[in-house]
Amino acid sequence: MQLLHALADAPGGVSLARLCKHLGVRMSVLLRTLAWLGTANLDGQPGPDWVRVEDRGERQFAVLTPVGLAEHAQRSAAQTLQGS
């Protein structure tokens, strides 16, 4: 998943505007995706808590949580094994 990869490369987080540009998506799509990957309660189930959004002054940043970092590492390892 490109979003997890982009956030894993930036431990301090990435501004939402920069993330939209990097991924080539609209802000509304990014916000829905971040809610789904965060802790938002969707269909009665909490999200996986892979990302969180932080307010820093007038800007918002997406940050990978420790759970998200572990998920990214697991996906990267699986992808490496498939490529072997």
Coordinates of C-alpha atoms in Angstrom, one line a residue:
M1 CA 0.0 0.0 0.0
Q2 CA 1.5 3.3 -1.1
L3 CA 0.2 5.3 1.8
L4 CA 1.8 3.1 4.4
H5 CA 5.1 3.1 2.4
A6 CA 5.0 6.9 2.2
L7 CA 4.4 7.3 5.9
A8 CA 7.1 4.7 6.8
D9 CA 9.6 6.8 5.0
A10 CA 8.7 9.8 7.1
P11 CA 8.8 9.0 10.9
G12 CA 7.8 12.5 11.7
G13 CA 4.7 12.3 9.5
V14 CA 3.7 13.9 6.2
S15 CA 1.5 16.9 5.7
L16 CA -1.9 16.0 4.2
A17 CA -1.4 18.4 1.3
R18 CA 2.0 16.8 0.5
L19 CA 0.6 13.3 0.8
C20 CA -2.3 14.1 -1.6
K21 CA 0.2 15.4 -4.1
H22 CA 2.5 12.4 -3.7
L23 CA -0.3 9.9 -4.0
G24 CA -2.2 11.8 -6.7
V25 CA -5.5 11.7 -4.8
R26 CA -8.0 14.4 -3.7
M27 CA -8.0 15.5 -0.1
S28 CA -11.5 14.0 0.4
V29 CA -10.2 10.6 -0.7
L30 CA -7.2 10.8 1.6
L31 CA -9.3 11.8 4.6
R32 CA -11.7 8.9 4.1
T33 CA -8.7 6.5 3.7
L34 CA -7.0 7.9 6.8
A35 CA -10.2 7.5 8.8
W36 CA -10.6 3.9 7.6
L37 CA -7.0 3.1 8.5
G38 CA -7.1 5.0 11.8
T39 CA -9.4 4.3 14.7
A40 CA -12.7 5.5 13.2
N41 CA -15.7 3.3 14.0
L42 CA -17.0 2.0 10.7
D43 CA -19.9 -0.4 10.5
G44 CA -19.6 -1.0 14.2
Q45 CA -16.0 -2.1 14.0
P46 CA -13.0 0.1 15.0
G47 CA -10.3 0.7 12.4
P48 CA -6.9 -1.0 12.6
D49 CA -5.2 2.0 14.1
W50 CA -2.4 2.1 11.5
V51 CA -2.3 5.9 11.2
R52 CA -3.3 9.0 13.1
V53 CA -3.8 12.6 12.0
E54 CA -2.1 15.3 14.1
D55 CA -2.9 19.0 14.1
R56 CA 0.3 21.1 14.0
G57 CA -0.6 24.7 13.9
E58 CA -2.7 25.3 10.8
R59 CA -1.5 22.1 9.1
Q60 CA -2.5 18.5 9.6
F61 CA 0.0 15.6 9.4
A62 CA -0.5 11.9 8.9
V63 CA 1.7 9.7 11.1
L64 CA 2.2 6.0 11.1
T65 CA 1.4 4.4 14.5
P66 CA 3.5 1.6 15.9
V67 CA 0.8 -0.8 14.8
G68 CA 0.9 0.7 11.3
L69 CA 4.7 0.4 11.2
A70 CA 4.5 -3.3 12.1
E71 CA 1.9 -3.8 9.4
H72 CA 4.1 -2.1 6.9
A73 CA 7.1 -4.2 7.9
Q74 CA 5.0 -7.4 7.6
R75 CA 3.7 -6.4 4.1
S76 CA 7.2 -5.5 3.0
A77 CA 8.6 -8.8 4.2
A78 CA 5.8 -10.7 2.4
Q79 CA 6.4 -8.8 -0.8
T80 CA 10.1 -9.6 -0.6
L81 CA 9.4 -13.3 -0.1
Q82 CA 7.1 -13.3 -3.1
G83 CA 9.7 -11.7 -5.2
S84 CA 12.4 -14.3 -4.3

